[in-house]
Tab-separated table of C-alpha atoms in Angstrom:
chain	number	residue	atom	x	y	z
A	1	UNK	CA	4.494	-7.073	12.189
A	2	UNK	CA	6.151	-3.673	11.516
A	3	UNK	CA	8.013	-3.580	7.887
A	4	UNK	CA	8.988	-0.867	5.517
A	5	UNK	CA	9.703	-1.982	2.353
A	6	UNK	CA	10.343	-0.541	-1.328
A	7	UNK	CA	8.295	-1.417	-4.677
A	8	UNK	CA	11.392	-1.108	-6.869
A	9	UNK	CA	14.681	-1.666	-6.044
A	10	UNK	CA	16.417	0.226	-8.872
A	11	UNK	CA	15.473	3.478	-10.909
A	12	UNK	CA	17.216	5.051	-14.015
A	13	UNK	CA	16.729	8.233	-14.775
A	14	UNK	CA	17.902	11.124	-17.270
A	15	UNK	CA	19.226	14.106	-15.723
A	16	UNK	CA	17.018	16.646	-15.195
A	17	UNK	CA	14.240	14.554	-15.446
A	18	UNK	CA	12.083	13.908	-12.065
A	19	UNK	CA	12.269	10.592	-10.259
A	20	UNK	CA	9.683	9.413	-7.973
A	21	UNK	CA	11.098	6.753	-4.955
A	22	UNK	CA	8.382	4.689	-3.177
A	23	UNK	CA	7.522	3.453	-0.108
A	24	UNK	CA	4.980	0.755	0.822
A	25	UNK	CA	5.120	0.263	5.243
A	26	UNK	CA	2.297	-1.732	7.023
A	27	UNK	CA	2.355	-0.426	10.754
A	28	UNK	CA	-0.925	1.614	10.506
A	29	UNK	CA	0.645	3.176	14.174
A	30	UNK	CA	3.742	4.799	12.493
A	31	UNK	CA	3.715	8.174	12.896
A	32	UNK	CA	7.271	10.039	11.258
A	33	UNK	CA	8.952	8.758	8.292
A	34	UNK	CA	11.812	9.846	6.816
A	35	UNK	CA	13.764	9.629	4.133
A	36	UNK	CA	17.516	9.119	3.847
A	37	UNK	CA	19.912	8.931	0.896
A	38	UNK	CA	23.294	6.904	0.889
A	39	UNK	CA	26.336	7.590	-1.453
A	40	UNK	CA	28.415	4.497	-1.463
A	41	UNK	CA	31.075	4.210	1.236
A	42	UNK	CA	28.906	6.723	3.713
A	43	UNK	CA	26.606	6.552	5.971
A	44	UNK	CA	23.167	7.479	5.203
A	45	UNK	CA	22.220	10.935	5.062
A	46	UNK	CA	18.936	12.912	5.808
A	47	UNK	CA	16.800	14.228	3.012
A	48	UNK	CA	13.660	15.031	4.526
A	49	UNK	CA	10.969	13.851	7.311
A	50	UNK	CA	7.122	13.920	7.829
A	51	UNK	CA	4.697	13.588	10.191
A	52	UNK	CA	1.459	11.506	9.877
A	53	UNK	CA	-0.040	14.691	10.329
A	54	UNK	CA	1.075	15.250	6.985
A	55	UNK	CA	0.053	14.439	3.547
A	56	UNK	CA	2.844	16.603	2.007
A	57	UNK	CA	6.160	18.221	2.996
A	58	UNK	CA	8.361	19.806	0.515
A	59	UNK	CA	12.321	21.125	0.892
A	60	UNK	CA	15.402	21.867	-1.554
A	61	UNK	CA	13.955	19.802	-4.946
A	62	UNK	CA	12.797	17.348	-3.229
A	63	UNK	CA	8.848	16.719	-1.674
A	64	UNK	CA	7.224	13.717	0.359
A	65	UNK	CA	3.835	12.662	-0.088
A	66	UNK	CA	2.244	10.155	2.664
A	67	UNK	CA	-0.782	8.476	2.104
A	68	UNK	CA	-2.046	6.957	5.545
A	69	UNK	CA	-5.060	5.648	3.574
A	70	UNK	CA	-3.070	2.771	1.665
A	71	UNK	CA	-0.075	3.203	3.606
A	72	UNK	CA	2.608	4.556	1.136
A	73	UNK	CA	4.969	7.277	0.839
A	74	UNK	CA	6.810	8.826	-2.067
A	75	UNK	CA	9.632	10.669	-2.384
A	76	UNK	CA	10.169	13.184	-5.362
A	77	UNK	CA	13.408	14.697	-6.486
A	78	UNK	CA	12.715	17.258	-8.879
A	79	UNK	CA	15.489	17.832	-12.012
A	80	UNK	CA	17.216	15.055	-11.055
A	81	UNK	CA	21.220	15.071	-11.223
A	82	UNK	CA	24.428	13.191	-11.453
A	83	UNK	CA	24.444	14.397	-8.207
A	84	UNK	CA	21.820	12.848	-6.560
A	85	UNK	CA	22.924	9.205	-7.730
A	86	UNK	CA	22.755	7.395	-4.373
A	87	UNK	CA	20.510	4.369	-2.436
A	88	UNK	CA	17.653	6.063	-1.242
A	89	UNK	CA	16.252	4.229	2.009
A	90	UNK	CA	12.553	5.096	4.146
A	91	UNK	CA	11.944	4.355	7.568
A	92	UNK	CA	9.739	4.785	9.929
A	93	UNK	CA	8.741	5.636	14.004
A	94	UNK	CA	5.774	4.173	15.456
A	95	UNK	CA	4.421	6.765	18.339
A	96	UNK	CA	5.959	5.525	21.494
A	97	UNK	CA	9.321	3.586	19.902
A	98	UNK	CA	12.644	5.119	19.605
A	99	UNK	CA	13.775	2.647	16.655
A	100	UNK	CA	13.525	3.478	12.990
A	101	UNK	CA	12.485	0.231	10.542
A	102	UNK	CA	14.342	0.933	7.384
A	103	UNK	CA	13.020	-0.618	3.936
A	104	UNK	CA	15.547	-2.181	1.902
A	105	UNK	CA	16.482	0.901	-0.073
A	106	UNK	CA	16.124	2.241	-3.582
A	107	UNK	CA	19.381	2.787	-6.018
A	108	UNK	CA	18.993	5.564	-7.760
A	109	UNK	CA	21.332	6.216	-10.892
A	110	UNK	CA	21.558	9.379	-12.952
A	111	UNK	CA	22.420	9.221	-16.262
A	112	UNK	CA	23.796	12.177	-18.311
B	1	UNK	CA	30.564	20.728	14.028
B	2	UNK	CA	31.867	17.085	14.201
B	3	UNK	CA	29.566	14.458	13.392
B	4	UNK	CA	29.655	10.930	14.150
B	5	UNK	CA	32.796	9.494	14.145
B	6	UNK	CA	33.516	5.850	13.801
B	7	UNK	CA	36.803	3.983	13.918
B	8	UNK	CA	38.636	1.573	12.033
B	9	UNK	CA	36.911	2.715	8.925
B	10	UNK	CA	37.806	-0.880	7.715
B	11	UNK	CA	38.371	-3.839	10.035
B	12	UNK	CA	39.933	-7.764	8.331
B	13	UNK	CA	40.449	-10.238	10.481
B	14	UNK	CA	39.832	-13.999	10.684
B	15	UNK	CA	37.112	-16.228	11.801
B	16	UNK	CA	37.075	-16.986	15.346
B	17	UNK	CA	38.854	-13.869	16.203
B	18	UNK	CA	37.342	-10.762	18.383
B	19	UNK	CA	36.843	-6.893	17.006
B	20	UNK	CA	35.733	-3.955	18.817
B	21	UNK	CA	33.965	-1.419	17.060
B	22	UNK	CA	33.828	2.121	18.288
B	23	UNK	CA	31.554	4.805	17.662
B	24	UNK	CA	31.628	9.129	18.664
B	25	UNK	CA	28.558	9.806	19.129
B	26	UNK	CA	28.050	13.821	18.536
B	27	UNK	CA	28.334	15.723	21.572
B	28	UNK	CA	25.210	15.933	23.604
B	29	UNK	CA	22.918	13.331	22.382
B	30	UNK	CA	21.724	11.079	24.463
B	31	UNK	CA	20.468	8.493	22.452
B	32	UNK	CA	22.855	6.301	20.309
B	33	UNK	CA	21.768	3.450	17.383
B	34	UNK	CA	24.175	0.306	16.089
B	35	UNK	CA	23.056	-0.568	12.715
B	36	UNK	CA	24.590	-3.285	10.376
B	37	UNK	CA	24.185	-3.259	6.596
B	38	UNK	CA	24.774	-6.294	4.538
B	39	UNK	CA	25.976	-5.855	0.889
B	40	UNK	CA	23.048	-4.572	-0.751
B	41	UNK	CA	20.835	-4.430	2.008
B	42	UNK	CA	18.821	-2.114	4.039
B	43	UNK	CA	19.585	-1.131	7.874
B	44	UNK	CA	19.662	-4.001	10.362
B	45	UNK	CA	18.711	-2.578	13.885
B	46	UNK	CA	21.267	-3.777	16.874
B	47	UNK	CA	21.084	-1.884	19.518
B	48	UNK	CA	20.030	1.397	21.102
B	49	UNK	CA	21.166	3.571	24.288
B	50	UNK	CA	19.098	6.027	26.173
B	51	UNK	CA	20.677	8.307	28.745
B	52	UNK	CA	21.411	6.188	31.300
B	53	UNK	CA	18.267	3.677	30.918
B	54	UNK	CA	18.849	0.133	30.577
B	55	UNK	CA	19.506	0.288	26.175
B	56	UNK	CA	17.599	-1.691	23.904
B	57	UNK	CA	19.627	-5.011	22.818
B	58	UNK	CA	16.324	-6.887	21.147
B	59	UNK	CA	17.898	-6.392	17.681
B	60	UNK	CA	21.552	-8.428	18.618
B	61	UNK	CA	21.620	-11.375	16.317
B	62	UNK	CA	23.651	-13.498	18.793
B	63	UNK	CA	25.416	-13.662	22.172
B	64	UNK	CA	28.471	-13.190	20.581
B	65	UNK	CA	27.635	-9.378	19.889
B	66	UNK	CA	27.737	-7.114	22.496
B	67	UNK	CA	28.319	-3.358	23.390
B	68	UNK	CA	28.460	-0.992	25.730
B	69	UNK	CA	28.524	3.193	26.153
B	70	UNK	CA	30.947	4.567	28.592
B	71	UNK	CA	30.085	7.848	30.054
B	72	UNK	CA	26.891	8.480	28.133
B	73	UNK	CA	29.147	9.222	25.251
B	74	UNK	CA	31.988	6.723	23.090
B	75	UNK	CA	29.840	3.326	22.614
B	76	UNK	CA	32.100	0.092	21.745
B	77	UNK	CA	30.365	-2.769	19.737
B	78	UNK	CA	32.032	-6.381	20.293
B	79	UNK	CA	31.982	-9.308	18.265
B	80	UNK	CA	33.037	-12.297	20.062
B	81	UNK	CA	34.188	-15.441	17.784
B	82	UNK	CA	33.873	-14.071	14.761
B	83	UNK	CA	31.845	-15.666	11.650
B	84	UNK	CA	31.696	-14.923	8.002
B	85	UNK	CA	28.053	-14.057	7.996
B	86	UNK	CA	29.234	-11.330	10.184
B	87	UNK	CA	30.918	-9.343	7.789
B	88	UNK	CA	29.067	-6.205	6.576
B	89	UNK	CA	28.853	-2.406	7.425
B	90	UNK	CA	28.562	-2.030	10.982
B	91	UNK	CA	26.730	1.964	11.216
B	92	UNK	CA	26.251	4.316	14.371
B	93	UNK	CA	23.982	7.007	15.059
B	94	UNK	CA	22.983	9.274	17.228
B	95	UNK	CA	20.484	11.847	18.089
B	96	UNK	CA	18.776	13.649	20.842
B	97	UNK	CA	15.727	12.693	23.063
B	98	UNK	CA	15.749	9.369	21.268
B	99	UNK	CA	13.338	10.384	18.449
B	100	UNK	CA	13.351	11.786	14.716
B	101	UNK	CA	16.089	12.540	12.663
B	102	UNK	CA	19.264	10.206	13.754
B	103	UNK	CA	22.624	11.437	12.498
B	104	UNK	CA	24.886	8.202	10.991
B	105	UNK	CA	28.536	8.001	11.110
B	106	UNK	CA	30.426	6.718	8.022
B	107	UNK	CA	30.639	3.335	9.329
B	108	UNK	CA	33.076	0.063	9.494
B	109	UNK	CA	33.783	-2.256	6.923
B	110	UNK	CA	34.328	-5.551	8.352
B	111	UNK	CA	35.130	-8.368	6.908
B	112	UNK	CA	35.535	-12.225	7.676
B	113	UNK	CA	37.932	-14.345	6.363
């Protein structure tokens, strides 16, 4: 069945170092992902989205790689900060499905 | 522009008891998500709303949640007889068409006693 899930749940990093977030999902049909981040108490925010057309999408410090081949996605945040200290969660849309399947999420801590 | 607006931001109350949850959906999109989020967890999927199809309640854990969405706009999730296992973050979205990008409230706090 459809599941998104994450190969680490924690990362520690040193600011202004880059941090790499992964995603493992195994419906071969999915067809946007997207990646949101979560400060505690809020609700989760959008970082960035791709398309299976895809391989690679980049905005503000931040990029997405997909690989449809083995099914994973990464997300890169590039000289990291206190900043971006959060629980990082991917999801995914299968073509034809309005729901997004969220992994279990990433936590993310910057140090100084 | 105002986002997604959710009210209480925290709900306590006691087992056995009823809450309603409400959710503002931002103006103009059709499609609105319930989420819930255990401590630690990822997002649970609830229910979705469509325009005015018939929404999407495969994700309800129980018959003791329910919700509705007056208008095409404020949706109200209810939890009937309230357990402990219910407590957790109870999230709304929103977006249009149904697909991409959803836009999340803040969310409720509930918790069981």
């Amino acid at each position: 069945g459809e599941s998104v899930g994450l190969h680490l749940p924690t990362l520690s990093v040193q600011e202004g170092d880059n941090s790499i977030i992964n995603c493992a999902y195994s419906n071969s049909a999915s067809d946007y992902f997207i990646w949101y981040k979560q400060e505690s108490g809020k609700g989760p925010q959008f970082i960035i989205d791709i398309r299976s057309n895809m391989d690679k999408r980049q905005g503000q410090r931040v990029t997405v790689l997909l690989n449809k081949t083995v099914k994973h996605l990464s997300l890169q945040i590039a000289a990291t900060q206190p900043g971006d200290s959060a629980v990082y969660f991917c999801a995914e849309n299968s073509g034809g499905s309005e729901k997004l399947v969220f992994g279990k999420g990433t936590k993310l801590t910057v140090n100084p | 522009g105002a986002g997604v607006s959710q009210s209480p931001s925290n709900k306590v109350t006691e087992k056995g008891k009823d809450v309603e949850l409400r959710c503002d959906p931002i103006s103009g999109h059709t499609a609105l998500y319930w989420y819930r989020q255990s401590l630690g967890q990822g997002l649970e999927f609830l229910i979705y709303f469509q325009g005015n199809s018939a929404p999407d309640k495969s994700g309800l854990p129980s018959d003791r949640f329910s919700a509705e969405r007056t208008g095409g706009s404020v949706s109200t999730l209810t939890i009937q007889r309230t357990q402990q296992e219910d407590s957790a973050v109870y999230l709304c979205a929103s977006n249009l068409r149904g697909f991409g990008e959803q836009f999340f409230g803040p969310g409720t706090r509930l918790t069981v006693l």
